Coordinates of N, CA and C and ligand atoms in Angstrom, one line a residue:
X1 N -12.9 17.7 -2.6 CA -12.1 17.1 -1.6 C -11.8 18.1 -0.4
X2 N -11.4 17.2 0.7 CA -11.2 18.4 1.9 C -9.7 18.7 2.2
X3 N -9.6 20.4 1.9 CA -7.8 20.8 2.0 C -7.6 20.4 4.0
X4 N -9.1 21.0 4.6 CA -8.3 21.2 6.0 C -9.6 21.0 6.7
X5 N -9.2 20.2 7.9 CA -10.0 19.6 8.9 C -9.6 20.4 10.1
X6 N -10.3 21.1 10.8 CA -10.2 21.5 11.9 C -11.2 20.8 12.9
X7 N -10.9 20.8 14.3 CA -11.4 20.0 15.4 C -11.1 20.5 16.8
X8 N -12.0 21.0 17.5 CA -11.9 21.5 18.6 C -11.2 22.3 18.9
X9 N -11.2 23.5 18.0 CA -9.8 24.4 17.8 C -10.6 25.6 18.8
X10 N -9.8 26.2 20.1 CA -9.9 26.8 20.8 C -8.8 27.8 20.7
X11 N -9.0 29.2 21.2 CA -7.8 30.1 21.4 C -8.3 30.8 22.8
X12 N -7.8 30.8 23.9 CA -7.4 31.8 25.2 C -6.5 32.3 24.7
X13 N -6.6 34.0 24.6 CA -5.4 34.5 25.1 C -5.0 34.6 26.6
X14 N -3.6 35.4 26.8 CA -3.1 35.3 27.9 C -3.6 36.0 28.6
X15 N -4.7 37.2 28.4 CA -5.3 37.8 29.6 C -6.1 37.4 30.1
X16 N -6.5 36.0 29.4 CA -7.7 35.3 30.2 C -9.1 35.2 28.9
X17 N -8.7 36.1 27.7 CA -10.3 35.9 27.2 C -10.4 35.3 25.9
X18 N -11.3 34.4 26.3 CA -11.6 33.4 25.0 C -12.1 33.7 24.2
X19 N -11.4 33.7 22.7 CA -11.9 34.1 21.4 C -12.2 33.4 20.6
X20 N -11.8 32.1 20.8 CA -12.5 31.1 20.1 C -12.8 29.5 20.8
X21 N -14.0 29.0 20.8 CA -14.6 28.4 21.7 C -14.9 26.9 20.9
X22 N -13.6 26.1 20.2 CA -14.0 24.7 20.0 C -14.6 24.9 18.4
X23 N -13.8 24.9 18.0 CA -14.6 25.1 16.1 C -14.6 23.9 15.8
X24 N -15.2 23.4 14.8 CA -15.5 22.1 14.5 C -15.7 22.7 12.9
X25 N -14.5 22.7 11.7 CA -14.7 23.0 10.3 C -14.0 22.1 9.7
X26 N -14.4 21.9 8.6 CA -13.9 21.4 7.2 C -14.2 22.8 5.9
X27 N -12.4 22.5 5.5 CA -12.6 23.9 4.8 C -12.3 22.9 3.2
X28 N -13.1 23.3 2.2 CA -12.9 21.8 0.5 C -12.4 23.0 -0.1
X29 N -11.6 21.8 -0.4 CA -10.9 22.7 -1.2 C -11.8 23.3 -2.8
X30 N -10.7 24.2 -3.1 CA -11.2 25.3 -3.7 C -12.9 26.2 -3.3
X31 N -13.2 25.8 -2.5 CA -14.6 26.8 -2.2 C -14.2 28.4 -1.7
X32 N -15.3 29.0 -1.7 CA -14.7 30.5 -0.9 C -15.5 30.7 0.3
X33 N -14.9 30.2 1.6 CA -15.6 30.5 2.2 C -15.6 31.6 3.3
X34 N -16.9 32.2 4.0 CA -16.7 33.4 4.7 C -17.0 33.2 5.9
X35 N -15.9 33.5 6.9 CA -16.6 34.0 8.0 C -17.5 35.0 8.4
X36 N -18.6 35.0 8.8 CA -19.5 36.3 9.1 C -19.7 36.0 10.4
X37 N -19.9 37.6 11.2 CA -20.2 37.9 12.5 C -19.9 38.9 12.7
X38 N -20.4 39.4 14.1 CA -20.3 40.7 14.7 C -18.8 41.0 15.1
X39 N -18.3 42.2 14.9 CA -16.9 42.2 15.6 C -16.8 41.4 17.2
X40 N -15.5 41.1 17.3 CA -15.0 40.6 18.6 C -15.5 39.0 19.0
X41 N -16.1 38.5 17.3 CA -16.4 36.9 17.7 C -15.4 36.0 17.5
X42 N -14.5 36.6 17.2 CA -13.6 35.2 17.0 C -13.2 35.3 15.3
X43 N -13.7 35.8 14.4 CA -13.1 35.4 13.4 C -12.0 35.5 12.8
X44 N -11.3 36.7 13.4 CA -10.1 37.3 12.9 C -9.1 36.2 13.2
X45 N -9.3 35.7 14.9 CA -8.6 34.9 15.4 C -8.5 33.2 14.2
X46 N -9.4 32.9 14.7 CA -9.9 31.9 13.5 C -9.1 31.7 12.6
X47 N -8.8 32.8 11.6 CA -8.5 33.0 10.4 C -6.4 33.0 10.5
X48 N -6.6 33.9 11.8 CA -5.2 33.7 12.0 C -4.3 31.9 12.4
X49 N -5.2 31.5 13.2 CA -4.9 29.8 13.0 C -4.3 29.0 12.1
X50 N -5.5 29.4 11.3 CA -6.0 28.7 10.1 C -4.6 29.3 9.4
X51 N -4.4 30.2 9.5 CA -3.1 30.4 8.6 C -1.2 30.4 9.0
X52 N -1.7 29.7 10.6 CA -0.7 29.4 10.9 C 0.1 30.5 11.4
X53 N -0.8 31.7 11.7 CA 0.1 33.0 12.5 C -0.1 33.1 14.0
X54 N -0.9 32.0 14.4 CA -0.8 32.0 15.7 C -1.6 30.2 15.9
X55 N -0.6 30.1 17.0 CA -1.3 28.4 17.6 C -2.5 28.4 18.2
X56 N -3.4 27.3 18.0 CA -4.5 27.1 18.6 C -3.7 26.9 20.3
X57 N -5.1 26.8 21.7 CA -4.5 26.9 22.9 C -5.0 25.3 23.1
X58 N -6.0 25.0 22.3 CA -6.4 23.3 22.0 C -7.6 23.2 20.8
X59 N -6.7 21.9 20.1 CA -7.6 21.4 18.9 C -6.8 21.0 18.1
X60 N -7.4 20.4 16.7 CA -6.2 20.6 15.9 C -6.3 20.6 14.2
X61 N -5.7 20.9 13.8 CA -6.0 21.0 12.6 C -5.5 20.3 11.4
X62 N -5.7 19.3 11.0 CA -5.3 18.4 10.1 C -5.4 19.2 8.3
X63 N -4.4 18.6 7.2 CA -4.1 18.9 6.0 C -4.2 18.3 5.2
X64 N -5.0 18.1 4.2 CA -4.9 17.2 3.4 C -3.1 17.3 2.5
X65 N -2.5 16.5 2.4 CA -1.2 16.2 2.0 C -0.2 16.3 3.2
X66 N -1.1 15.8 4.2 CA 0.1 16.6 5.5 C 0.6 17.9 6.0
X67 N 0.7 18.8 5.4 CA 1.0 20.0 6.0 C 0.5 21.1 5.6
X68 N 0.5 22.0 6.6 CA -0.2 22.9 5.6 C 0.1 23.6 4.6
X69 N -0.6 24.4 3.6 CA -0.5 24.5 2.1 C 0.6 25.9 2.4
X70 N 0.8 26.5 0.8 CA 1.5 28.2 1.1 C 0.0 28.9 1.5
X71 N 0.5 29.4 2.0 CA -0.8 29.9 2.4 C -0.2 32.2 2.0
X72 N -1.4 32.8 1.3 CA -1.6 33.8 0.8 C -2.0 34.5 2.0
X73 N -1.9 35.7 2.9 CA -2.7 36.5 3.8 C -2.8 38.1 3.5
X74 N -4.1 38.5 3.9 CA -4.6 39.6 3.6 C -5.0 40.0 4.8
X75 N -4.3 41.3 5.1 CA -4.5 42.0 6.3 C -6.0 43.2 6.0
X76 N -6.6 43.6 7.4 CA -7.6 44.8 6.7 C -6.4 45.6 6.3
X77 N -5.7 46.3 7.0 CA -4.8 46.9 6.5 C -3.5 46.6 5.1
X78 N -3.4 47.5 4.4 CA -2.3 47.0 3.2 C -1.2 47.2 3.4
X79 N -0.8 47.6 4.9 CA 0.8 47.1 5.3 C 1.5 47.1 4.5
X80 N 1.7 48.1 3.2 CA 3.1 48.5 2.4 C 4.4 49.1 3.0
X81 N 5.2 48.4 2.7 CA 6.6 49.0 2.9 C 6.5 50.3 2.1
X82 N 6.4 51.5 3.1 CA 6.3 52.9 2.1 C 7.8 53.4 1.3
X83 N 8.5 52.6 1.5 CA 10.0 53.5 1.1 C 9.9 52.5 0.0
X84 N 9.3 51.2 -0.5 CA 9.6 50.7 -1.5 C 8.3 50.6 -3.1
X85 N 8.7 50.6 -3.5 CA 7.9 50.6 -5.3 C 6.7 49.6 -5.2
X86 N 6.0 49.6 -5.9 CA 4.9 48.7 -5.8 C 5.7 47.3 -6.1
X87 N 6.2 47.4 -7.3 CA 6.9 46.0 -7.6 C 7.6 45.5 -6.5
X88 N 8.5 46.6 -5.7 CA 9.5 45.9 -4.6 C 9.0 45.2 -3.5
X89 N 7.4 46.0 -3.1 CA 6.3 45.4 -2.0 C 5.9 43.8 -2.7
X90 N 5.6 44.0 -3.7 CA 5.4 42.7 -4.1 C 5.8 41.4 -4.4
X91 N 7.0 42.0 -4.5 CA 8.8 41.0 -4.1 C 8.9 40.8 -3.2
X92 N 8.3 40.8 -1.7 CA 8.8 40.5 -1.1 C 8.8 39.4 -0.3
X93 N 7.4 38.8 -0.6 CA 7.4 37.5 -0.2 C 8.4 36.4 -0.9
X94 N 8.9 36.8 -2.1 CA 9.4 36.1 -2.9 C 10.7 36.3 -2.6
X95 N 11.2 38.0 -2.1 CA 12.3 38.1 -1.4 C 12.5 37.2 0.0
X96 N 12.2 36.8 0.3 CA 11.8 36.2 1.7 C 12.7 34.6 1.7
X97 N 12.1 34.4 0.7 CA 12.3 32.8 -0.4 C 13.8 33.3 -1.0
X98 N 14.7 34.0 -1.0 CA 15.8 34.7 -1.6 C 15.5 34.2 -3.1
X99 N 14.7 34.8 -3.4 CA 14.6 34.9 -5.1 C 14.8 36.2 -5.4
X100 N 16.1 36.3 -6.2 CA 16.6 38.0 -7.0 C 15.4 38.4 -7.2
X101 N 15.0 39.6 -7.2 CA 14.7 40.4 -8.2 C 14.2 40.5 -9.6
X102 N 15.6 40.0 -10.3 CA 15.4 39.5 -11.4 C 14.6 38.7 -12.1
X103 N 14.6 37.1 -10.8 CA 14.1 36.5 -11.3 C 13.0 36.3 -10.9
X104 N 12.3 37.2 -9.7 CA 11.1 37.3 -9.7 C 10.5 38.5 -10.3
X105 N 11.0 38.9 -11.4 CA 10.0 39.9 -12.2 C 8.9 39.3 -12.6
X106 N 8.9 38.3 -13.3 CA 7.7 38.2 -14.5 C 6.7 37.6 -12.9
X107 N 6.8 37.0 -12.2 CA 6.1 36.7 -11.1 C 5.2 37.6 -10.4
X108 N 5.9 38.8 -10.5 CA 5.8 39.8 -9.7 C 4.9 40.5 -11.3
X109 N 4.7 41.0 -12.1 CA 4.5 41.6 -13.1 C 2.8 40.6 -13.3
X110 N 3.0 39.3 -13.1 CA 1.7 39.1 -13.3 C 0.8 39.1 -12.4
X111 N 1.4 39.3 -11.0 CA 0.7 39.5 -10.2 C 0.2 40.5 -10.2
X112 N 0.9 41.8 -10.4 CA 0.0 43.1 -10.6 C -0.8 42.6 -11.8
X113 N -0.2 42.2 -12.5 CA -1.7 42.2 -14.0 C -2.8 41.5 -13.3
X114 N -3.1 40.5 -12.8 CA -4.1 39.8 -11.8 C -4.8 41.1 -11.0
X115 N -4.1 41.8 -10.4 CA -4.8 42.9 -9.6 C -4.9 44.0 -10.7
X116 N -4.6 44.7 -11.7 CA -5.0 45.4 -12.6 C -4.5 46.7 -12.5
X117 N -3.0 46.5 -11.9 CA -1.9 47.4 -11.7 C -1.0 47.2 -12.5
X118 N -1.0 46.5 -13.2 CA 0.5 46.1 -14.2 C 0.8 47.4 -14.8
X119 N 0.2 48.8 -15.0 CA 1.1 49.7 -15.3 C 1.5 50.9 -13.8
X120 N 1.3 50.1 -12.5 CA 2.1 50.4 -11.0 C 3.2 50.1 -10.8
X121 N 3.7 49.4 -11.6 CA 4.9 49.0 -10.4 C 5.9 49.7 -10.4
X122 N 6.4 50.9 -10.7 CA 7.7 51.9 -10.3 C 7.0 52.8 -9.3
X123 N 5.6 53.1 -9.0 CA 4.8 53.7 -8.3 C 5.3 53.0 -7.0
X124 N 5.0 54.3 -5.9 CA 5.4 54.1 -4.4 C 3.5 54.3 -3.7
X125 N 3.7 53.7 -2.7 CA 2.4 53.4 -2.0 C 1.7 54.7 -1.8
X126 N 2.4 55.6 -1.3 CA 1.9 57.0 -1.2 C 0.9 57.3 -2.4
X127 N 1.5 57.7 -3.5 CA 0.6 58.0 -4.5 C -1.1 57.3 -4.8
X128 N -0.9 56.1 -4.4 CA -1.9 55.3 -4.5 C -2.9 55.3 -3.7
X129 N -4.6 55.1 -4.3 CA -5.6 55.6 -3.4 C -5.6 54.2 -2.3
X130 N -6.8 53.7 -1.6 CA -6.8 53.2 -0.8 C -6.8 51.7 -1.2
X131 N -7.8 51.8 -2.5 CA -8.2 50.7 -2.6 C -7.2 50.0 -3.9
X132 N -6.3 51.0 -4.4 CA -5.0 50.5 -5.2 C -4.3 49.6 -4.6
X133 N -4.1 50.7 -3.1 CA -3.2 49.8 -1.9 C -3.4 48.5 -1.6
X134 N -4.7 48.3 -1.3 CA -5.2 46.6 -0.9 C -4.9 46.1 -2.3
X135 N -4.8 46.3 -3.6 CA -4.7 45.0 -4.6 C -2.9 45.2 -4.8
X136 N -2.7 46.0 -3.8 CA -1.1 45.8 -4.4 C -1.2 44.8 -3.3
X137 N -1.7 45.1 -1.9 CA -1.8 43.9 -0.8 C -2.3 42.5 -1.2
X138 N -3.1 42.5 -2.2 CA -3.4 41.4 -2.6 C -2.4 40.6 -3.6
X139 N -2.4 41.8 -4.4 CA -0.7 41.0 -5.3 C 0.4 40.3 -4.7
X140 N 0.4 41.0 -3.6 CA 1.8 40.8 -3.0 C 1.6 39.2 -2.6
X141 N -0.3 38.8 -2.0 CA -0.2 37.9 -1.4 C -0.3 36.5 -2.0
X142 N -0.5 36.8 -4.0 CA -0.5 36.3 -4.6 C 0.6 35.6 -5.4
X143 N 1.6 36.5 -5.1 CA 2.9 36.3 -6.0 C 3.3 34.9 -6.1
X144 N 3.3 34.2 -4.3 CA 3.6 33.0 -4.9 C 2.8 32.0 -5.1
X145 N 1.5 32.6 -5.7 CA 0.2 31.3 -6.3 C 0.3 30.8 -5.4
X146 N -0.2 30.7 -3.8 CA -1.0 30.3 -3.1 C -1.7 29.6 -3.3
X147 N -1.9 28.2 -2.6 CA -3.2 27.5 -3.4 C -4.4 27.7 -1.8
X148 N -3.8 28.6 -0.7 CA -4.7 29.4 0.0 C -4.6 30.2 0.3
X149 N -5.9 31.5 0.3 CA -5.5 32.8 -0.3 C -6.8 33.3 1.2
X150 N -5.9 33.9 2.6 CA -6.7 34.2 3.4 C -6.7 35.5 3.7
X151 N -8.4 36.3 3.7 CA -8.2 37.7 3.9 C -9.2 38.4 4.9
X152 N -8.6 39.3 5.9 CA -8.9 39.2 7.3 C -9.8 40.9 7.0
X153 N -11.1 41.1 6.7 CA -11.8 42.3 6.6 C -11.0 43.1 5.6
X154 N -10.7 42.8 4.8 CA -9.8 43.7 4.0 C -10.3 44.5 3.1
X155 N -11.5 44.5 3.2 CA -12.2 45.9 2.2 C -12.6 46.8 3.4
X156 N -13.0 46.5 4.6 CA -13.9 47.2 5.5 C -13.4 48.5 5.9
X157 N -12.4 49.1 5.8 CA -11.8 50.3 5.3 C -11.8 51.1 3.8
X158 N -12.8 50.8 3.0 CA -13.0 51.5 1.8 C -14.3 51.9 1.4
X159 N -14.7 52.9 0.8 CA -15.7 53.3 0.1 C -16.6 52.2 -0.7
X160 N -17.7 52.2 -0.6 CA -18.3 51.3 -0.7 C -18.7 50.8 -2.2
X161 N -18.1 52.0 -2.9 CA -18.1 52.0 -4.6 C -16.9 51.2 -4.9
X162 N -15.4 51.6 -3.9 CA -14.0 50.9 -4.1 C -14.4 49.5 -3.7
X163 N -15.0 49.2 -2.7 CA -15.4 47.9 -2.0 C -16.3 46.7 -2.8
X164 N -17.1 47.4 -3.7 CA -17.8 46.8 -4.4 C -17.2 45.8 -6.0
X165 N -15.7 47.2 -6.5 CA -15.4 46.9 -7.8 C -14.5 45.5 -7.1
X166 N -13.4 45.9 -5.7 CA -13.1 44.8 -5.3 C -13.8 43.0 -4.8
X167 N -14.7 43.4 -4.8 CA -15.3 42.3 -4.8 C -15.3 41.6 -5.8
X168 N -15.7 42.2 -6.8 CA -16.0 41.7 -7.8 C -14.7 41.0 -8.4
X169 N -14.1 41.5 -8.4 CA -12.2 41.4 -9.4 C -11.7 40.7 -8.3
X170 N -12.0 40.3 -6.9 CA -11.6 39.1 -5.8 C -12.3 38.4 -6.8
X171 N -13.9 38.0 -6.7 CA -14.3 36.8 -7.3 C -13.9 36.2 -8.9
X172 N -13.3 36.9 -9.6 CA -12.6 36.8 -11.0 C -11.4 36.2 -11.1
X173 N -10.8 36.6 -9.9 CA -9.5 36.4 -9.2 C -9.5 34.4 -8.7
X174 N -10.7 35.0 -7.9 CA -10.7 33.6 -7.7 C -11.1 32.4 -8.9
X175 N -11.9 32.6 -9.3 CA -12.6 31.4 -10.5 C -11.2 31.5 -11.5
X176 N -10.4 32.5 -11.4 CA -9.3 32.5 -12.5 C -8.1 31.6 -12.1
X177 N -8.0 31.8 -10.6 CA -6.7 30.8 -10.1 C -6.9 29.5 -9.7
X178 N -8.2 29.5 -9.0 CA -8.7 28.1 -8.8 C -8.4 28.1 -6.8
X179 N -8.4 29.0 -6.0 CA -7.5 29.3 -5.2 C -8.6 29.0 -3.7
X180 N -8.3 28.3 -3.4 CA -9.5 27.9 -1.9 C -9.2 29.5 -0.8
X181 N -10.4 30.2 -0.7 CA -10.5 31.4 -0.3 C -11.0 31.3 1.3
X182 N -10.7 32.0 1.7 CA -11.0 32.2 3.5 C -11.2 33.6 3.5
X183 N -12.5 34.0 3.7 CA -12.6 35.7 3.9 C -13.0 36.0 5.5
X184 N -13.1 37.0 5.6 CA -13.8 37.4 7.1 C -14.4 38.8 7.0
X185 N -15.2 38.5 7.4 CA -16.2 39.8 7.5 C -17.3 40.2 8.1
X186 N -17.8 41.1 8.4 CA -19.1 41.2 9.2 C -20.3 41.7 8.2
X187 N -20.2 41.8 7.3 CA -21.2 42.3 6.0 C -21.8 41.2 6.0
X188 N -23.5 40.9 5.8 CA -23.7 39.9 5.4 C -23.8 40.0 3.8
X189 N -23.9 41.5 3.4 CA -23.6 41.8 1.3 C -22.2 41.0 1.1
X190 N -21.3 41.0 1.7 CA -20.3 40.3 0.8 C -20.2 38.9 1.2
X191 N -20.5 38.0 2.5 CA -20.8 37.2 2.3 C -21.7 36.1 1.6
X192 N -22.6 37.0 1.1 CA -23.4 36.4 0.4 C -23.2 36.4 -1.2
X193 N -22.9 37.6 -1.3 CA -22.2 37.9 -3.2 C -20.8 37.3 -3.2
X194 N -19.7 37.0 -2.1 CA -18.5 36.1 -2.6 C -18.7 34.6 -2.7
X195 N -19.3 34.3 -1.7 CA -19.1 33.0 -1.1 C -19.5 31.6 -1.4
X196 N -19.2 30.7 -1.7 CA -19.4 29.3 -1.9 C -20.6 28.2 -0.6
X197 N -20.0 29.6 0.5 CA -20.4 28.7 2.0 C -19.9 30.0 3.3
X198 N -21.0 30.1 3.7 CA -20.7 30.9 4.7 C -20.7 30.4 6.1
X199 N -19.9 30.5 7.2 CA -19.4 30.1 8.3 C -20.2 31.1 9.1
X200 N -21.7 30.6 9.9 CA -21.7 32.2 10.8 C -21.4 31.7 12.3
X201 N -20.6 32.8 12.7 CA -20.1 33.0 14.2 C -21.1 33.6 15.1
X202 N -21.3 33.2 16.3 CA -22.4 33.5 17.3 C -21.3 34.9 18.2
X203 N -21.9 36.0 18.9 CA -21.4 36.9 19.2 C -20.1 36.5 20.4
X204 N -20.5 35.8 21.2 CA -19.5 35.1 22.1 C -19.9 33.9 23.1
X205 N -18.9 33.0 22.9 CA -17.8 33.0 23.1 C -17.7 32.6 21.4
X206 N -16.5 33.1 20.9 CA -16.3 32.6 19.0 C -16.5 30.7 19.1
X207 N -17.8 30.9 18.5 CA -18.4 29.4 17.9 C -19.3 29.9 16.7
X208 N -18.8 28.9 15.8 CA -19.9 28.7 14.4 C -21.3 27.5 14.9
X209 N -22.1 28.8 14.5 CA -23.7 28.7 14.5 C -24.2 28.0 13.9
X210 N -23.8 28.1 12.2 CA -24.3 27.7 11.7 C -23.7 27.6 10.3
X211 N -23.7 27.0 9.2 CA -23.1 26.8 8.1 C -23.9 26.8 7.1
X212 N -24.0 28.1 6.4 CA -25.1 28.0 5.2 C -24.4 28.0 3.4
X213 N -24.9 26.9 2.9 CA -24.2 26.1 1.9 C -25.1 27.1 0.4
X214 N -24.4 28.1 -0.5 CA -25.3 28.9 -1.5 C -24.3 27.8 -2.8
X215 N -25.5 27.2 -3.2 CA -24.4 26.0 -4.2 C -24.2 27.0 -5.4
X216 N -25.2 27.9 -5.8 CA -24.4 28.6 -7.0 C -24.1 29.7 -7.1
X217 N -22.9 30.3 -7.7 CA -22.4 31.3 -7.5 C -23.4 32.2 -8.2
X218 N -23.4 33.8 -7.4 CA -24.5 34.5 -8.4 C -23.9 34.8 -9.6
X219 N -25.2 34.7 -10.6 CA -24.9 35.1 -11.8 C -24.1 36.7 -11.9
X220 N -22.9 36.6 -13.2 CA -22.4 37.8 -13.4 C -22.0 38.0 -14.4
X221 N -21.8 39.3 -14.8 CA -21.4 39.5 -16.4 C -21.0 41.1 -16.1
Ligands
ADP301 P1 -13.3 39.4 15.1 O1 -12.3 39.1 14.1 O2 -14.6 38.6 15.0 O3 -13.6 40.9 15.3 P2 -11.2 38.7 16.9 O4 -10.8 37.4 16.6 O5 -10.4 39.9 16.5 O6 -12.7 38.9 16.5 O7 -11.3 38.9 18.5 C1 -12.0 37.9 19.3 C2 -11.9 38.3 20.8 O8 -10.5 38.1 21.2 C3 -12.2 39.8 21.1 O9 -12.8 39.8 22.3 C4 -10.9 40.4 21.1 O10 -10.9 41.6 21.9 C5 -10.0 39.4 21.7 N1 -8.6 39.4 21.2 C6 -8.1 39.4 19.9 N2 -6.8 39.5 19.9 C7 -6.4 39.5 21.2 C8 -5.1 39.5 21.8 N3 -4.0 39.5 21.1 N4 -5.1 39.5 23.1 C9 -6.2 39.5 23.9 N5 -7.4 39.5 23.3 C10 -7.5 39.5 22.0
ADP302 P1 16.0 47.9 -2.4 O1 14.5 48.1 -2.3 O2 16.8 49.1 -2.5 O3 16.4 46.8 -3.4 P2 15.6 46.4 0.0 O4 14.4 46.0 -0.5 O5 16.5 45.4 0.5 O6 16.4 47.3 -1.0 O7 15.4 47.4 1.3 C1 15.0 48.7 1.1 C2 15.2 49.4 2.4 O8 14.2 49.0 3.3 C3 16.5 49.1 3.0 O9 17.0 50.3 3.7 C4 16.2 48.1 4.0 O10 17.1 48.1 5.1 C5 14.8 48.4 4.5 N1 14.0 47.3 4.9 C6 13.9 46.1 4.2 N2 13.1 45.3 4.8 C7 12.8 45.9 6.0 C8 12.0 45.5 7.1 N3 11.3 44.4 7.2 N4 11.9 46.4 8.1 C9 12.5 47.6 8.1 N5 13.2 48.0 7.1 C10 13.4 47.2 6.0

């Protein structure tokens, strides 16, 4: 079934330049799909819409149940609060929601186990390598089971050994939660090894080209 209808979704910014030029998507639920393209097409933007961190300038985007879902976000960057513990970064969306501490432990505990940190959490961000940091960034975006989980280039800062085990443990992640995924990226390797359906963007003005449908996921073991 379809989570979200998008339609003529355009973004100008204010200095005048158009980054996205009239999208025309249906995102079904639970698929993973990817944006691919060259930097500066639009997709970051896109992805920000879609998650409701910035308004379209015209279009619109409809939800299946009326509104839109919780929605999960993944920065390229892992934007940790450095003065706080892994567990407390990953409290915090839940802190947000004024849920103690308390009672968001086990929440918070399984979220690192999902990312494969569950013996991190008294650990501070500093100590941790790069690619530790993005699954605590991913935990964090997880905590509250999102039933949309959007992530904006978020490996394209790591070694390509780090980048690869993450991929893999995203796609585990995902078949385990059931969780309708939105990636962005300019790799056509990870669009092609994550994805359900890839979304490709033309260099400019940000418009999808074309929409290529991979019905089965690659085999893995
Ligand atoms: P991508 O994610 O594909 O790299 P973006 O969505 O980040 O592309 O950017 C699309 C275009 O919009 C680019 O030309 C970029 O420079 C421009 N852009 C992005 N954010 C802003 C902003 N806040 N103000 C002005 N221009 C922006
Ligand atoms: P603790 O981690 O000790 O339980 P908090 O999580 O409330 O306490 O905050 C830890 C520290 O980080 C406090 O000094 C607080 O003021 C600061 N802090 C919390 N959120 C922000 C924020 N969004 N921006 C800047 N400082 C913050």
């Amino acid at each position: 079934s379809v989570l979200a209808t998008l339609r003529g979704i355009s973004k100008t910014f204010a200095n005048g330049t158009l980054a996205v030029d009239g999208l025309d998507l249906d995102i079904a639920d639970g698929e993973f799909l990817t944006f691919l393209g060259p930097s500066g097409c639009g997709k970051s933007t896109a992805l920000r819409m879609l998650a409701g961190l910035m308004p379209p300038t015209s279009g619109t985007i409809g939800w299946t149940g009326g509104a839109r879902p919780q929605v999960g976000f993944v920065f390229q960057e892992p934007t940790l609060m450095p003065w706080a513990s892994v567990f407390d970064n990953v409290w915090l969306p839940l802190r947000l929601r004024h849920i103690p501490r308390r009672d968001a432990a086990r929440s918070i505990d399984e979220a690192l186990d999902l990312v494969g940190l569950g013996a991190f959490a008294k650990v501070y961000p500093r100590e941790l390598s790069g690619g530790m940091k993005m699954r605590v960034s991913i935990a964090r975006a997880l905590v509250t089971r999102p039933p949309l989980l959007l992530l904006d280039e978020p490996f394209a800062a790591l070694d390509e050994i780090t980048r690869f085990k993450l991929n893999d443990d995203l796609l585990a992640l995902k078949t385990e939660l059931g969780t309708t995924v939105g990636f962005v990226t300019h790799s056509v390797f990870e669009s092609v090894y994550l994805s359900t359906r890839i979304a490709v963007f033309s260099p400019r003005p940000g418009r999808i080209v074309a929409g290529i449908d991979i019905p089965e996921p690659l085999p893995r073991n």
